[in-house]
């Protein structure tokens, strides 16, 4: 997160490569142990580190961020686009726990044979 706010493109590239390498080391063991994982971010920035005039863009972007479900059963679901408030309901779904009524988000994992909650 902090690297993106520097506006230093080379540092952003290195940070993303490091995260990719770490995830590549974790996921095989996670799958071996039957684990499940959601990979996402709370905002964008590294994908747009320069403004059109070439100056550093150190603010959050409003671009969509990826939402990736990794598990042995991942092929049974597709990930909907959503908002940050949808992450917790999705985690509750994976844990088999009920979603409290006060929680306004929805589960972003849609079985591939079912229509989405939004249409």
mmCIF file of N, CA and C in Angstrom:
data_model
loop_
_atom_site.group_PDB
_atom_site.id
_atom_site.type_symbol
_atom_site.label_atom_id
_atom_site.label_comp_id
_atom_site.label_asym_id
_atom_site.label_seq_id
_atom_site.Cartn_x
_atom_site.Cartn_y
_atom_site.Cartn_z
ATOM 1 N N UNK A 1 0.824 -1.195 0.000
ATOM 2 C CA UNK A 1 0.000 0.000 0.000
ATOM 3 C C UNK A 1 0.868 1.259 0.000
ATOM 4 N N UNK A 2 1.826 1.296 0.868
ATOM 5 C CA UNK A 2 2.656 2.498 0.986
ATOM 6 C C UNK A 2 3.480 2.755 -0.275
ATOM 7 N N UNK A 3 3.910 1.710 -0.945
ATOM 8 C CA UNK A 3 4.725 1.879 -2.151
ATOM 9 C C UNK A 3 3.931 2.583 -3.243
ATOM 10 N N UNK A 4 2.669 2.213 -3.398
ATOM 11 C CA UNK A 4 1.841 2.844 -4.416
ATOM 12 C C UNK A 4 1.694 4.334 -4.210
ATOM 13 N N UNK A 5 1.660 4.754 -2.962
ATOM 14 C CA UNK A 5 1.472 6.174 -2.659
ATOM 15 C C UNK A 5 2.735 7.009 -2.904
ATOM 16 N N UNK A 6 3.855 6.372 -3.165
ATOM 17 C CA UNK A 6 5.078 7.133 -3.441
ATOM 18 C C UNK A 6 5.073 7.714 -4.842
ATOM 19 N N UNK A 7 4.356 7.063 -5.756
ATOM 20 C CA UNK A 7 4.375 7.499 -7.144
ATOM 21 C C UNK A 7 5.602 7.024 -7.895
ATOM 22 N N UNK A 8 6.443 6.222 -7.260
ATOM 23 C CA UNK A 8 7.658 5.698 -7.896
ATOM 24 C C UNK A 8 7.289 4.391 -8.602
ATOM 25 N N UNK A 9 7.169 4.454 -9.924
ATOM 26 C CA UNK A 9 6.695 3.316 -10.709
ATOM 27 C C UNK A 9 7.561 2.082 -10.496
ATOM 28 N N UNK A 10 8.879 2.241 -10.517
ATOM 29 C CA UNK A 10 9.778 1.099 -10.356
ATOM 30 C C UNK A 10 9.545 0.404 -9.010
ATOM 31 N N UNK A 11 9.321 1.179 -7.959
ATOM 32 C CA UNK A 11 9.047 0.597 -6.639
ATOM 33 C C UNK A 11 7.713 -0.137 -6.653
ATOM 34 N N UNK A 12 6.725 0.408 -7.355
ATOM 35 C CA UNK A 12 5.424 -0.254 -7.475
ATOM 36 C C UNK A 12 5.535 -1.585 -8.187
ATOM 37 N N UNK A 13 6.320 -1.610 -9.258
ATOM 38 C CA UNK A 13 6.530 -2.860 -10.000
ATOM 39 C C UNK A 13 7.189 -3.896 -9.102
ATOM 40 N N UNK A 14 8.229 -3.507 -8.382
ATOM 41 C CA UNK A 14 8.933 -4.434 -7.488
ATOM 42 C C UNK A 14 7.994 -4.944 -6.396
ATOM 43 N N UNK A 15 7.158 -4.076 -5.846
ATOM 44 C CA UNK A 15 6.226 -4.484 -4.791
ATOM 45 C C UNK A 15 5.220 -5.508 -5.312
ATOM 46 N N UNK A 16 4.682 -5.267 -6.506
ATOM 47 C CA UNK A 16 3.719 -6.205 -7.089
ATOM 48 C C UNK A 16 4.396 -7.538 -7.386
ATOM 49 N N UNK A 17 5.615 -7.499 -7.920
ATOM 50 C CA UNK A 17 6.354 -8.743 -8.183
ATOM 51 C C UNK A 17 6.599 -9.514 -6.890
ATOM 52 N N UNK A 18 6.911 -8.818 -5.811
ATOM 53 C CA UNK A 18 7.164 -9.474 -4.527
ATOM 54 C C UNK A 18 5.897 -10.136 -3.997
ATOM 55 N N UNK A 19 4.772 -9.437 -4.089
ATOM 56 C CA UNK A 19 3.499 -10.027 -3.654
ATOM 57 C C UNK A 19 3.184 -11.255 -4.505
ATOM 58 N N UNK A 20 3.378 -11.160 -5.819
ATOM 59 C CA UNK A 20 3.147 -12.305 -6.705
ATOM 60 C C UNK A 20 3.997 -13.503 -6.294
ATOM 61 N N UNK A 21 5.271 -13.267 -6.011
ATOM 62 C CA UNK A 21 6.171 -14.352 -5.605
ATOM 63 C C UNK A 21 5.714 -14.980 -4.291
ATOM 64 N N UNK A 22 5.297 -14.169 -3.355
ATOM 65 C CA UNK A 22 4.843 -14.687 -2.056
ATOM 66 C C UNK A 22 3.570 -15.511 -2.208
ATOM 67 N N UNK A 23 2.629 -15.012 -2.996
ATOM 68 C CA UNK A 23 1.389 -15.759 -3.227
ATOM 69 C C UNK A 23 1.693 -17.083 -3.910
ATOM 70 N N UNK A 24 2.615 -17.075 -4.866
ATOM 71 C CA UNK A 24 2.989 -18.306 -5.572
ATOM 72 C C UNK A 24 3.590 -19.336 -4.624
ATOM 73 N N UNK A 25 4.195 -18.891 -3.533
ATOM 74 C CA UNK A 25 4.757 -19.826 -2.548
ATOM 75 C C UNK A 25 3.686 -20.326 -1.583
ATOM 76 N N UNK A 26 2.705 -19.513 -1.283
ATOM 77 C CA UNK A 26 1.685 -19.862 -0.294
ATOM 78 C C UNK A 26 0.595 -20.765 -0.864
ATOM 79 N N UNK A 27 0.113 -20.463 -2.059
ATOM 80 C CA UNK A 27 -1.059 -21.136 -2.620
ATOM 81 C C UNK A 27 -0.897 -22.652 -2.744
ATOM 82 N N UNK A 28 0.215 -23.187 -3.240
ATOM 83 C CA UNK A 28 0.315 -24.647 -3.333
ATOM 84 C C UNK A 28 0.124 -25.341 -1.977
ATOM 85 N N UNK A 29 0.714 -24.811 -0.930
ATOM 86 C CA UNK A 29 0.568 -25.408 0.403
ATOM 87 C C UNK A 29 -0.869 -25.257 0.899
ATOM 88 N N UNK A 30 -1.451 -24.097 0.663
ATOM 89 C CA UNK A 30 -2.837 -23.861 1.055
ATOM 90 C C UNK A 30 -3.760 -24.896 0.411
ATOM 91 N N UNK A 31 -3.600 -25.132 -0.885
ATOM 92 C CA UNK A 31 -4.427 -26.113 -1.583
ATOM 93 C C UNK A 31 -4.156 -27.526 -1.082
ATOM 94 N N UNK A 32 -2.896 -27.828 -0.825
ATOM 95 C CA UNK A 32 -2.521 -29.144 -0.300
ATOM 96 C C UNK A 32 -3.231 -29.427 1.025
ATOM 97 N N UNK A 33 -3.390 -28.402 1.835
ATOM 98 C CA UNK A 33 -4.023 -28.547 3.148
ATOM 99 C C UNK A 33 -5.544 -28.384 3.094
ATOM 100 N N UNK A 34 -6.099 -28.187 1.893
ATOM 101 C CA UNK A 34 -7.544 -28.031 1.753
ATOM 102 C C UNK A 34 -8.048 -26.651 2.126
ATOM 103 N N UNK A 35 -7.156 -25.683 2.153
ATOM 104 C CA UNK A 35 -7.539 -24.323 2.515
ATOM 105 C C UNK A 35 -8.218 -23.585 1.383
ATOM 106 N N UNK A 36 -8.768 -22.442 1.733
ATOM 107 C CA UNK A 36 -9.418 -21.555 0.776
ATOM 108 C C UNK A 36 -8.860 -20.161 0.994
ATOM 109 N N UNK A 37 -8.822 -19.372 -0.076
ATOM 110 C CA UNK A 37 -8.200 -18.056 0.018
ATOM 111 C C UNK A 37 -8.926 -17.067 -0.881
ATOM 112 N N UNK A 38 -9.129 -15.866 -0.361
ATOM 113 C CA UNK A 38 -9.622 -14.748 -1.160
ATOM 114 C C UNK A 38 -8.485 -13.750 -1.305
ATOM 115 N N UNK A 39 -8.241 -13.314 -2.518
ATOM 116 C CA UNK A 39 -7.196 -12.330 -2.775
ATOM 117 C C UNK A 39 -7.866 -11.089 -3.356
ATOM 118 N N UNK A 40 -7.660 -9.956 -2.705
ATOM 119 C CA UNK A 40 -8.245 -8.704 -3.173
ATOM 120 C C UNK A 40 -7.465 -7.534 -2.590
ATOM 121 N N UNK A 41 -7.949 -6.348 -2.822
ATOM 122 C CA UNK A 41 -7.362 -5.127 -2.265
ATOM 123 C C UNK A 41 -8.494 -4.176 -1.906
ATOM 124 N N UNK A 42 -8.210 -3.230 -1.058
ATOM 125 C CA UNK A 42 -9.258 -2.277 -0.681
ATOM 126 C C UNK A 42 -9.317 -1.073 -1.613
ATOM 127 N N UNK A 43 -8.332 -0.916 -2.482
ATOM 128 C CA UNK A 43 -8.337 0.175 -3.463
ATOM 129 C C UNK A 43 -7.226 -0.055 -4.469
ATOM 130 N N UNK A 44 -7.292 0.678 -5.559
ATOM 131 C CA UNK A 44 -6.232 0.639 -6.553
ATOM 132 C C UNK A 44 -5.267 1.789 -6.355
ATOM 133 N N UNK A 45 -4.125 1.700 -6.997
ATOM 134 C CA UNK A 45 -3.150 2.788 -7.067
ATOM 135 C C UNK A 45 -1.993 2.400 -7.971
ATOM 136 N N UNK A 46 -1.432 1.205 -7.803
ATOM 137 C CA UNK A 46 -0.254 0.810 -8.593
ATOM 138 C C UNK A 46 -0.559 0.700 -10.084
ATOM 139 N N UNK A 47 -1.819 0.500 -10.436
ATOM 140 C CA UNK A 47 -2.164 0.380 -11.852
ATOM 141 C C UNK A 47 -2.214 1.735 -12.550
ATOM 142 N N UNK A 48 -2.132 2.809 -11.780
ATOM 143 C CA UNK A 48 -2.208 4.159 -12.348
ATOM 144 C C UNK A 48 -1.360 5.096 -11.486
ATOM 145 N N UNK A 49 -0.046 4.923 -11.562
ATOM 146 C CA UNK A 49 0.851 5.686 -10.690
ATOM 147 C C UNK A 49 1.283 7.024 -11.280
ATOM 148 N N UNK A 50 0.897 7.283 -12.514
ATOM 149 C CA UNK A 50 1.236 8.562 -13.150
ATOM 150 C C UNK A 50 -0.038 9.227 -13.649
ATOM 151 N N UNK A 51 -0.128 10.513 -13.451
ATOM 152 C CA UNK A 51 -1.225 11.313 -13.995
ATOM 153 C C UNK A 51 -0.953 11.579 -15.470
ATOM 154 N N UNK A 52 -1.973 11.993 -16.234
ATOM 155 C CA UNK A 52 -1.765 12.260 -17.666
ATOM 156 C C UNK A 52 -0.635 13.253 -17.953
ATOM 157 N N UNK A 53 -0.370 14.166 -17.016
ATOM 158 C CA UNK A 53 0.708 15.144 -17.230
ATOM 159 C C UNK A 53 2.084 14.612 -16.825
ATOM 160 N N UNK A 54 2.143 13.330 -16.385
ATOM 161 C CA UNK A 54 3.413 12.715 -16.002
ATOM 162 C C UNK A 54 3.758 12.837 -14.536
ATOM 163 N N UNK A 55 2.998 13.614 -13.795
ATOM 164 C CA UNK A 55 3.263 13.758 -12.357
ATOM 165 C C UNK A 55 2.812 12.503 -11.613
ATOM 166 N N UNK A 56 3.392 12.239 -10.435
ATOM 167 C CA UNK A 56 3.008 11.048 -9.666
ATOM 168 C C UNK A 56 1.552 11.122 -9.204
ATOM 169 N N UNK A 57 0.837 10.015 -9.338
ATOM 170 C CA UNK A 57 -0.513 9.899 -8.789
ATOM 171 C C UNK A 57 -0.376 9.149 -7.473
ATOM 172 N N UNK A 58 -0.480 9.833 -6.370
ATOM 173 C CA UNK A 58 -0.282 9.207 -5.060
ATOM 174 C C UNK A 58 -1.601 8.936 -4.345
ATOM 175 N N UNK A 59 -2.716 9.167 -5.018
ATOM 176 C CA UNK A 59 -4.039 8.955 -4.415
ATOM 177 C C UNK A 59 -4.598 7.592 -4.816
ATOM 178 N N UNK A 60 -5.610 7.149 -4.078
ATOM 179 C CA UNK A 60 -6.317 5.925 -4.447
ATOM 180 C C UNK A 60 -7.050 6.162 -5.760
ATOM 181 N N UNK A 61 -7.170 5.127 -6.558
ATOM 182 C CA UNK A 61 -7.978 5.226 -7.767
ATOM 183 C C UNK A 61 -9.359 4.650 -7.473
ATOM 184 N N UNK A 62 -10.285 4.903 -8.370
ATOM 185 C CA UNK A 62 -11.628 4.329 -8.229
ATOM 186 C C UNK A 62 -11.799 3.129 -9.153
ATOM 187 N N UNK A 63 -10.692 2.623 -9.702
ATOM 188 C CA UNK A 63 -10.748 1.450 -10.570
ATOM 189 C C UNK A 63 -11.133 0.219 -9.763
ATOM 190 N N UNK A 64 -11.812 -0.715 -10.427
ATOM 191 C CA UNK A 64 -12.126 -1.979 -9.773
ATOM 192 C C UNK A 64 -10.831 -2.710 -9.432
ATOM 193 N N UNK A 65 -10.843 -3.433 -8.333
ATOM 194 C CA UNK A 65 -9.710 -4.281 -7.973
ATOM 195 C C UNK A 65 -10.121 -5.736 -8.198
ATOM 196 N N UNK A 66 -9.154 -6.581 -8.404
ATOM 197 C CA UNK A 66 -9.448 -7.997 -8.616
ATOM 198 C C UNK A 66 -9.963 -8.632 -7.335
ATOM 199 N N UNK A 67 -10.801 -9.628 -7.499
ATOM 200 C CA UNK A 67 -11.308 -10.428 -6.389
ATOM 201 C C UNK A 67 -11.170 -11.868 -6.844
ATOM 202 N N UNK A 68 -10.247 -12.591 -6.238
ATOM 203 C CA UNK A 68 -9.878 -13.929 -6.705
ATOM 204 C C UNK A 68 -10.135 -14.937 -5.595
ATOM 205 N N UNK A 69 -10.840 -16.002 -5.938
ATOM 206 C CA UNK A 69 -11.102 -17.095 -4.999
ATOM 207 C C UNK A 69 -10.216 -18.263 -5.398
ATOM 208 N N UNK A 70 -9.414 -18.745 -4.460
ATOM 209 C CA UNK A 70 -8.510 -19.865 -4.703
ATOM 210 C C UNK A 70 -8.887 -20.995 -3.757
ATOM 211 N N UNK A 71 -9.267 -22.125 -4.321
ATOM 212 C CA UNK A 71 -9.625 -23.307 -3.535
ATOM 213 C C UNK A 71 -9.817 -24.465 -4.504
ATOM 214 N N UNK A 72 -9.887 -25.667 -3.956
ATOM 215 C CA UNK A 72 -10.112 -26.827 -4.817
ATOM 216 C C UNK A 72 -11.455 -26.739 -5.532
ATOM 217 N N UNK A 73 -12.444 -26.079 -4.911
ATOM 218 C CA UNK A 73 -13.766 -25.962 -5.527
ATOM 219 C C UNK A 73 -13.968 -24.638 -6.269
ATOM 220 N N UNK A 74 -12.910 -23.899 -6.521
ATOM 221 C CA UNK A 74 -13.028 -22.569 -7.135
ATOM 222 C C UNK A 74 -13.713 -22.606 -8.501
ATOM 223 N N UNK A 75 -13.561 -23.677 -9.257
ATOM 224 C CA UNK A 75 -14.170 -23.760 -10.586
ATOM 225 C C UNK A 75 -15.692 -23.826 -10.520
ATOM 226 N N UNK A 76 -16.248 -24.067 -9.347
ATOM 227 C CA UNK A 76 -17.700 -24.135 -9.184
ATOM 228 C C UNK A 76 -18.331 -22.758 -8.993
ATOM 229 N N UNK A 77 -17.489 -21.724 -8.902
ATOM 230 C CA UNK A 77 -17.978 -20.376 -8.627
ATOM 231 C C UNK A 77 -17.399 -19.378 -9.621
ATOM 232 N N UNK A 78 -18.109 -18.290 -9.765
ATOM 233 C CA UNK A 78 -17.544 -17.122 -10.433
ATOM 234 C C UNK A 78 -17.609 -15.981 -9.429
ATOM 235 N N UNK A 79 -16.691 -15.061 -9.548
ATOM 236 C CA UNK A 79 -16.626 -13.924 -8.626
ATOM 237 C C UNK A 79 -17.317 -12.731 -9.260
ATOM 238 N N UNK A 80 -18.329 -12.211 -8.572
ATOM 239 C CA UNK A 80 -18.992 -10.987 -9.018
ATOM 240 C C UNK A 80 -18.142 -9.777 -8.674
ATOM 241 N N UNK A 81 -18.359 -8.689 -9.400
ATOM 242 C CA UNK A 81 -17.805 -7.408 -8.982
ATOM 243 C C UNK A 81 -18.591 -6.952 -7.766
ATOM 244 N N UNK A 82 -17.950 -6.225 -6.894
ATOM 245 C CA UNK A 82 -18.643 -5.759 -5.706
ATOM 246 C C UNK A 82 -17.922 -4.598 -5.075
ATOM 247 N N UNK A 83 -18.232 -4.377 -3.816
ATOM 248 C CA UNK A 83 -17.621 -3.304 -3.045
ATOM 249 C C UNK A 83 -16.976 -3.900 -1.805
ATOM 250 N N UNK A 84 -16.229 -3.089 -1.089
ATOM 251 C CA UNK A 84 -15.517 -3.564 0.091
ATOM 252 C C UNK A 84 -16.459 -4.211 1.105
ATOM 253 N N UNK A 85 -17.687 -3.697 1.217
ATOM 254 C CA UNK A 85 -18.660 -4.246 2.168
ATOM 255 C C UNK A 85 -19.087 -5.666 1.811
ATOM 256 N N UNK A 86 -18.753 -6.146 0.609
ATOM 257 C CA UNK A 86 -19.113 -7.498 0.191
ATOM 258 C C UNK A 86 -18.078 -8.548 0.590
ATOM 259 N N UNK A 87 -16.907 -8.128 1.012
ATOM 260 C CA UNK A 87 -15.848 -9.087 1.350
ATOM 261 C C UNK A 87 -16.219 -9.898 2.593
ATOM 262 N N UNK A 88 -16.677 -9.247 3.648
ATOM 263 C CA UNK A 88 -17.024 -9.963 4.887
ATOM 264 C C UNK A 88 -18.147 -10.974 4.666
ATOM 265 N N UNK A 89 -19.243 -10.638 3.964
ATOM 266 C CA UNK A 89 -20.261 -11.651 3.702
ATOM 267 C C UNK A 89 -19.723 -12.843 2.907
ATOM 268 N N UNK A 90 -18.779 -12.589 2.016
ATOM 269 C CA UNK A 90 -18.176 -13.679 1.249
ATOM 270 C C UNK A 90 -17.358 -14.584 2.165
ATOM 271 N N UNK A 91 -16.602 -13.986 3.076
ATOM 272 C CA UNK A 91 -15.844 -14.786 4.050
ATOM 273 C C UNK A 91 -16.781 -15.611 4.923
ATOM 274 N N UNK A 92 -17.876 -15.019 5.377
ATOM 275 C CA UNK A 92 -18.851 -15.755 6.191
ATOM 276 C C UNK A 92 -19.416 -16.935 5.413
ATOM 277 N N UNK A 93 -19.710 -16.732 4.132
ATOM 278 C CA UNK A 93 -20.199 -17.818 3.279
ATOM 279 C C UNK A 93 -19.195 -18.967 3.254
ATOM 280 N N UNK A 94 -17.923 -18.649 3.048
ATOM 281 C CA UNK A 94 -16.891 -19.688 2.988
ATOM 282 C C UNK A 94 -16.736 -20.415 4.321
ATOM 283 N N UNK A 95 -16.979 -19.710 5.412
ATOM 284 C CA UNK A 95 -16.885 -20.315 6.744
ATOM 285 C C UNK A 95 -18.162 -21.034 7.150
ATOM 286 N N UNK A 96 -19.197 -20.937 6.325
ATOM 287 C CA UNK A 96 -20.469 -21.575 6.646
ATOM 288 C C UNK A 96 -21.211 -20.892 7.784
ATOM 289 N N UNK A 97 -20.964 -19.599 7.954
ATOM 290 C CA UNK A 97 -21.588 -18.846 9.040
ATOM 291 C C UNK A 97 -22.667 -17.918 8.488
ATOM 292 N N UNK A 98 -23.713 -17.666 9.278
ATOM 293 C CA UNK A 98 -24.775 -16.775 8.806
ATOM 294 C C UNK A 98 -24.306 -15.324 8.745
ATOM 295 N N UNK A 99 -24.895 -14.591 7.841
ATOM 296 C CA UNK A 99 -24.589 -13.168 7.702
ATOM 297 C C UNK A 99 -25.537 -12.374 8.592
ATOM 298 N N UNK A 100 -25.010 -11.553 9.492
ATOM 299 C CA UNK A 100 -25.883 -10.726 10.333
ATOM 300 C C UNK A 100 -26.733 -9.778 9.483
ATOM 301 N N UNK A 101 -27.950 -9.512 9.919
ATOM 302 C CA UNK A 101 -28.854 -8.629 9.174
ATOM 303 C C UNK A 101 -28.277 -7.229 9.002
ATOM 304 N N UNK A 102 -27.494 -6.783 9.972
ATOM 305 C CA UNK A 102 -26.904 -5.441 9.903
ATOM 306 C C UNK A 102 -25.847 -5.321 8.806
ATOM 307 N N UNK A 103 -25.359 -6.442 8.318
ATOM 308 C CA UNK A 103 -24.332 -6.450 7.284
ATOM 309 C C UNK A 103 -25.018 -6.297 5.927
ATOM 310 N N UNK A 104 -24.767 -5.198 5.247
ATOM 311 C CA UNK A 104 -25.510 -4.881 4.028
ATOM 312 C C UNK A 104 -24.899 -5.445 2.746
ATOM 313 N N UNK A 105 -23.679 -5.930 2.794
ATOM 314 C CA UNK A 105 -23.043 -6.483 1.601
ATOM 315 C C UNK A 105 -23.614 -7.839 1.247
ATOM 316 N N UNK A 106 -23.124 -8.399 0.149
ATOM 317 C CA UNK A 106 -23.570 -9.733 -0.253
ATOM 318 C C UNK A 106 -22.373 -10.591 -0.664
ATOM 319 N N UNK A 107 -22.595 -11.888 -0.669
ATOM 320 C CA UNK A 107 -21.585 -12.866 -1.055
ATOM 321 C C UNK A 107 -21.246 -12.683 -2.536
ATOM 322 N N UNK A 108 -19.969 -12.536 -2.841
ATOM 323 C CA UNK A 108 -19.528 -12.327 -4.217
ATOM 324 C C UNK A 108 -19.261 -13.621 -4.979
ATOM 325 N N UNK A 109 -19.330 -14.766 -4.302
ATOM 326 C CA UNK A 109 -19.103 -16.045 -4.971
ATOM 327 C C UNK A 109 -20.444 -16.623 -5.410
ATOM 328 N N UNK A 110 -20.635 -16.690 -6.710
ATOM 329 C CA UNK A 110 -21.893 -17.170 -7.264
ATOM 330 C C UNK A 110 -21.653 -18.538 -7.895
ATOM 331 N N UNK A 111 -22.417 -19.559 -7.463
ATOM 332 C CA UNK A 111 -22.280 -20.856 -8.131
ATOM 333 C C UNK A 111 -22.503 -20.679 -9.632
ATOM 334 N N UNK A 112 -21.746 -21.370 -10.443
ATOM 335 C CA UNK A 112 -21.807 -21.140 -11.893
ATOM 336 C C UNK A 112 -23.153 -21.517 -12.496
ATOM 337 N N UNK A 113 -23.959 -22.291 -11.800
ATOM 338 C CA UNK A 113 -25.276 -22.668 -12.318
ATOM 339 C C UNK A 113 -26.376 -21.732 -11.832
ATOM 340 N N UNK A 114 -26.035 -20.659 -11.102
ATOM 341 C CA UNK A 114 -27.012 -19.750 -10.504
ATOM 342 C C UNK A 114 -26.820 -18.335 -11.032
ATOM 343 N N UNK A 115 -27.918 -17.592 -11.187
ATOM 344 C CA UNK A 115 -27.822 -16.186 -11.583
ATOM 345 C C UNK A 115 -27.292 -15.375 -10.418
ATOM 346 N N UNK A 116 -26.699 -14.241 -10.716
ATOM 347 C CA UNK A 116 -26.126 -13.388 -9.678
ATOM 348 C C UNK A 116 -27.213 -12.735 -8.839
ATOM 349 N N UNK A 117 -26.828 -12.262 -7.657
ATOM 350 C CA UNK A 117 -27.756 -11.595 -6.750
ATOM 351 C C UNK A 117 -28.201 -10.251 -7.310
ATOM 352 N N UNK A 118 -27.408 -9.684 -8.214
ATOM 353 C CA UNK A 118 -27.727 -8.361 -8.756
ATOM 354 C C UNK A 118 -28.413 -8.439 -10.117
ATOM 355 N N UNK A 119 -28.720 -9.606 -10.572
ATOM 356 C CA UNK A 119 -29.426 -9.676 -11.859
ATOM 357 C C UNK A 119 -29.057 -10.832 -12.599
#
